[in-house]
PDB file of C-alpha atoms in Angstrom:
ATOM      1  CA  GLN A  16    -154.200 -47.031 -29.641  1.00 74.00           C
ATOM      2  CA  VAL A  17    -150.909 -48.490 -28.493  1.00 86.00           C
ATOM      3  CA  GLN A  18    -148.136 -48.865 -31.060  1.00 92.00           C
ATOM      4  CA  LEU A  19    -145.950 -51.991 -30.886  1.00 94.00           C
ATOM      5  CA  VAL A  20    -142.561 -52.570 -32.548  1.00 95.00           C
ATOM      6  CA  GLU A  21    -140.846 -55.974 -32.373  1.00 97.00           C
ATOM      7  CA  SER A  22    -137.110 -56.528 -32.662  1.00 96.00           C
ATOM      8  CA  GLY A  23    -134.549 -59.241 -31.982  1.00 97.00           C
ATOM      9  CA  GLY A  24    -135.459 -61.779 -34.626  1.00 97.00           C
ATOM     10  CA  GLY A  25    -132.873 -63.477 -36.781  1.00 98.00           C
ATOM     11  CA  SER A  26    -131.460 -66.753 -38.016  1.00 98.00           C
ATOM     12  CA  VAL A  27    -129.944 -69.273 -35.596  1.00 98.00           C
ATOM     13  CA  GLN A  28    -128.922 -72.905 -35.480  1.00 98.00           C
ATOM     14  CA  ALA A  29    -131.075 -75.462 -33.674  1.00 98.00           C
ATOM     15  CA  GLY A  30    -130.360 -75.367 -29.960  1.00 98.00           C
ATOM     16  CA  GLY A  31    -129.571 -71.661 -30.007  1.00 98.00           C
ATOM     17  CA  SER A  32    -131.293 -68.752 -28.307  1.00 98.00           C
ATOM     18  CA  LEU A  33    -132.897 -65.449 -29.220  1.00 98.00           C
ATOM     19  CA  ARG A  34    -134.486 -62.687 -27.178  1.00 98.00           C
ATOM     20  CA  LEU A  35    -137.348 -60.796 -28.788  1.00 98.00           C
ATOM     21  CA  SER A  36    -138.345 -57.328 -27.619  1.00 98.00           C
ATOM     22  CA  CYS A  37    -141.562 -55.404 -28.130  1.00 96.00           C
ATOM     23  CA  ALA A  38    -141.457 -51.673 -27.499  1.00 94.00           C
ATOM     24  CA  ALA A  39    -144.838 -50.133 -26.736  1.00 91.00           C
ATOM     25  CA  SER A  40    -145.809 -46.500 -27.132  1.00 90.00           C
ATOM     26  CA  GLY A  41    -149.059 -44.664 -26.828  1.00 82.00           C
ATOM     27  CA  TYR A  42    -151.805 -45.912 -24.578  1.00 70.00           C
ATOM     28  CA  THR A  43    -152.521 -49.478 -23.548  1.00 66.00           C
ATOM     29  CA  TYR A  44    -154.895 -50.451 -20.781  1.00 65.00           C
ATOM     30  CA  SER A  45    -152.712 -51.913 -18.044  1.00 71.00           C
ATOM     31  CA  SER A  46    -155.392 -54.268 -16.754  1.00 77.00           C
ATOM     32  CA  TYR A  47    -155.187 -56.465 -19.862  1.00 87.00           C
ATOM     33  CA  CYS A  48    -152.799 -59.121 -21.139  1.00 91.00           C
ATOM     34  CA  MET A  49    -149.899 -58.778 -23.508  1.00 94.00           C
ATOM     35  CA  GLY A  50    -148.694 -61.709 -25.539  1.00 96.00           C
ATOM     36  CA  TRP A  51    -146.592 -63.224 -28.281  1.00 98.00           C
ATOM     37  CA  PHE A  52    -147.952 -65.046 -31.309  1.00 98.00           C
ATOM     38  CA  ARG A  53    -146.267 -66.718 -34.239  1.00 98.00           C
ATOM     39  CA  GLN A  54    -147.225 -67.662 -37.758  1.00 98.00           C
ATOM     40  CA  ALA A  55    -145.299 -70.234 -39.775  1.00 97.00           C
ATOM     41  CA  PRO A  56    -145.580 -70.552 -43.562  1.00 92.00           C
ATOM     42  CA  GLY A  57    -148.886 -72.100 -44.534  1.00 94.00           C
ATOM     43  CA  LYS A  58    -150.205 -72.106 -40.963  1.00 96.00           C
ATOM     44  CA  GLU A  59    -152.549 -69.971 -38.910  1.00 97.00           C
ATOM     45  CA  ARG A  60    -151.349 -67.537 -36.271  1.00 97.00           C
ATOM     46  CA  GLU A  61    -151.019 -69.251 -32.885  1.00 97.00           C
ATOM     47  CA  GLY A  62    -150.604 -68.021 -29.337  1.00 98.00           C
ATOM     48  CA  VAL A  63    -147.137 -68.643 -27.896  1.00 98.00           C
ATOM     49  CA  ALA A  64    -147.175 -66.924 -24.497  1.00 98.00           C
ATOM     50  CA  ALA A  65    -149.092 -64.304 -22.543  1.00 97.00           C
ATOM     51  CA  ILE A  66    -148.671 -62.291 -19.363  1.00 96.00           C
ATOM     52  CA  ASP A  67    -151.365 -60.475 -17.410  1.00 92.00           C
ATOM     53  CA  SER A  68    -151.343 -57.463 -15.125  1.00 88.00           C
ATOM     54  CA  ASP A  69    -150.304 -59.372 -11.993  1.00 89.00           C
ATOM     55  CA  GLY A  70    -147.403 -61.072 -13.770  1.00 92.00           C
ATOM     56  CA  SER A  71    -149.039 -64.466 -14.248  1.00 95.00           C
ATOM     57  CA  THR A  72    -147.930 -66.236 -17.415  1.00 97.00           C
ATOM     58  CA  SER A  73    -149.217 -68.921 -19.718  1.00 97.00           C
ATOM     59  CA  TYR A  74    -147.553 -70.788 -22.584  1.00 98.00           C
ATOM     60  CA  ALA A  75    -148.338 -72.980 -25.510  1.00 97.00           C
ATOM     61  CA  ASP A  76    -147.466 -76.604 -24.767  1.00 97.00           C
ATOM     62  CA  SER A  77    -144.926 -76.614 -27.576  1.00 97.00           C
ATOM     63  CA  VAL A  78    -142.740 -73.955 -25.907  1.00 98.00           C
ATOM     64  CA  LYS A  79    -143.127 -74.701 -22.186  1.00 98.00           C
ATOM     65  CA  GLY A  80    -139.760 -74.973 -20.487  1.00 98.00           C
ATOM     66  CA  ARG A  81    -137.983 -73.276 -23.402  1.00 98.00           C
ATOM     67  CA  PHE A  82    -139.583 -69.823 -23.754  1.00 98.00           C
ATOM     68  CA  THR A  83    -140.077 -67.157 -21.091  1.00 98.00           C
ATOM     69  CA  ILE A  84    -142.306 -64.098 -21.407  1.00 98.00           C
ATOM     70  CA  SER A  85    -141.602 -61.048 -19.260  1.00 96.00           C
ATOM     71  CA  GLN A  86    -142.245 -57.331 -19.162  1.00 93.00           C
ATOM     72  CA  ASP A  87    -140.433 -54.246 -17.958  1.00 89.00           C
ATOM     73  CA  ASN A  88    -143.003 -51.603 -17.122  1.00 79.00           C
ATOM     74  CA  ALA A  89    -140.373 -48.913 -16.574  1.00 80.00           C
ATOM     75  CA  LYS A  90    -139.149 -49.397 -20.145  1.00 82.00           C
ATOM     76  CA  ASN A  91    -142.632 -50.153 -21.477  1.00 86.00           C
ATOM     77  CA  THR A  92    -141.231 -53.254 -23.151  1.00 92.00           C
ATOM     78  CA  LEU A  93    -142.332 -56.875 -23.505  1.00 95.00           C
ATOM     79  CA  TYR A  94    -139.798 -59.680 -23.968  1.00 97.00           C
ATOM     80  CA  LEU A  95    -139.728 -63.263 -25.154  1.00 98.00           C
ATOM     81  CA  GLN A  96    -136.622 -65.244 -24.246  1.00 98.00           C
ATOM     82  CA  MET A  97    -136.387 -68.265 -26.531  1.00 98.00           C
ATOM     83  CA  ASN A  98    -133.966 -71.064 -25.637  1.00 98.00           C
ATOM     84  CA  SER A  99    -133.299 -74.491 -27.128  1.00 98.00           C
ATOM     85  CA  LEU A 100    -134.780 -73.376 -30.413  1.00 98.00           C
ATOM     86  CA  LYS A 101    -136.047 -75.974 -32.858  1.00 98.00           C
ATOM     87  CA  PRO A 102    -136.679 -75.783 -36.608  1.00 98.00           C
ATOM     88  CA  ASP A 103    -140.408 -75.978 -35.829  1.00 97.00           C
ATOM     89  CA  ASP A 104    -140.077 -72.614 -34.063  1.00 98.00           C
ATOM     90  CA  THR A 105    -139.416 -70.947 -37.413  1.00 98.00           C
ATOM     91  CA  ALA A 106    -142.107 -68.304 -37.925  1.00 98.00           C
ATOM     92  CA  VAL A 107    -142.889 -64.616 -37.915  1.00 98.00           C
ATOM     93  CA  TYR A 108    -143.357 -63.607 -34.288  1.00 98.00           C
ATOM     94  CA  TYR A 109    -145.859 -60.902 -33.346  1.00 98.00           C
ATOM     95  CA  CYS A 110    -146.301 -58.866 -30.190  1.00 97.00           C
ATOM     96  CA  ALA A 111    -149.889 -58.211 -29.111  1.00 96.00           C
ATOM     97  CA  ALA A 112    -151.485 -55.968 -26.497  1.00 93.00           C
ATOM     98  CA  ASP A 113    -154.899 -55.234 -24.973  1.00 91.00           C
ATOM     99  CA  GLY A 114    -155.828 -58.892 -24.591  1.00 91.00           C
ATOM    100  CA  PRO A 115    -157.984 -60.674 -22.001  1.00 92.00           C
ATOM    101  CA  ILE A 116    -157.962 -59.657 -18.349  1.00 89.00           C
ATOM    102  CA  THR A 117    -156.372 -62.904 -17.143  1.00 92.00           C
ATOM    103  CA  VAL A 118    -154.227 -65.660 -18.629  1.00 91.00           C
ATOM    104  CA  VAL A 119    -156.261 -68.214 -16.679  1.00 90.00           C
ATOM    105  CA  ALA A 120    -158.904 -67.959 -19.371  1.00 84.00           C
ATOM    106  CA  GLN A 121    -157.857 -69.778 -22.526  1.00 87.00           C
ATOM    107  CA  SER A 122    -159.111 -66.963 -24.738  1.00 93.00           C
ATOM    108  CA  TRP A 123    -155.593 -65.471 -24.851  1.00 95.00           C
ATOM    109  CA  ARG A 124    -154.617 -68.181 -27.326  1.00 96.00           C
ATOM    110  CA  ARG A 125    -156.895 -66.700 -29.971  1.00 96.00           C
ATOM    111  CA  PRO A 126    -155.535 -63.760 -32.009  1.00 96.00           C
ATOM    112  CA  SER A 127    -158.976 -62.150 -32.033  1.00 96.00           C
ATOM    113  CA  SER A 128    -158.702 -61.632 -28.259  1.00 94.00           C
ATOM    114  CA  PHE A 129    -156.037 -58.937 -28.728  1.00 95.00           C
ATOM    115  CA  LEU A 130    -156.693 -55.456 -30.078  1.00 93.00           C
ATOM    116  CA  ALA A 131    -153.185 -54.151 -30.885  1.00 93.00           C
ATOM    117  CA  TRP A 132    -150.427 -55.794 -32.941  1.00 95.00           C
ATOM    118  CA  GLY A 133    -146.848 -55.196 -33.963  1.00 96.00           C
ATOM    119  CA  GLN A 134    -145.462 -55.638 -37.459  1.00 97.00           C
ATOM    120  CA  GLY A 135    -143.765 -58.968 -36.741  1.00 97.00           C
ATOM    121  CA  THR A 136    -140.159 -60.148 -36.689  1.00 97.00           C
ATOM    122  CA  GLN A 137    -138.800 -63.194 -38.507  1.00 98.00           C
ATOM    123  CA  VAL A 138    -137.245 -66.064 -36.555  1.00 98.00           C
ATOM    124  CA  THR A 139    -135.535 -68.778 -38.585  1.00 98.00           C
ATOM    125  CA  VAL A 140    -134.070 -71.886 -36.950  1.00 98.00           C
ATOM    126  CA  SER A 141    -131.938 -74.146 -39.122  1.00 97.00           C
ATOM    127  CA  SER A 142    -131.154 -77.790 -38.423  1.00 93.00           C
TER     128      SER A 142
END
């Protein structure tokens, strides 16, 4: 299985930015999606963004225009650039791999659609 390690979380003021990284090692099937999820206190884990093998992306409505998912295959790393952060973005953010084949299908939004997970990194946005 692929191993995933997130980094880049922290505490920022509203309106600030953070860039999360997810370093992958081991094997992951390149034909499948990678994504970012988040889980806020007292809430279920939700899909934030996903990217498939041809570079197509999809986002949760709550982060469109503010977050950007990208990947660097040479470095085997997934990124989430988060701009204009809001207090509602406060959550533990998780990297996920081996998801659906395409982001066109809405199944990427469900955590059960991904087979590999990182340990999570805390993002705290203060008002």
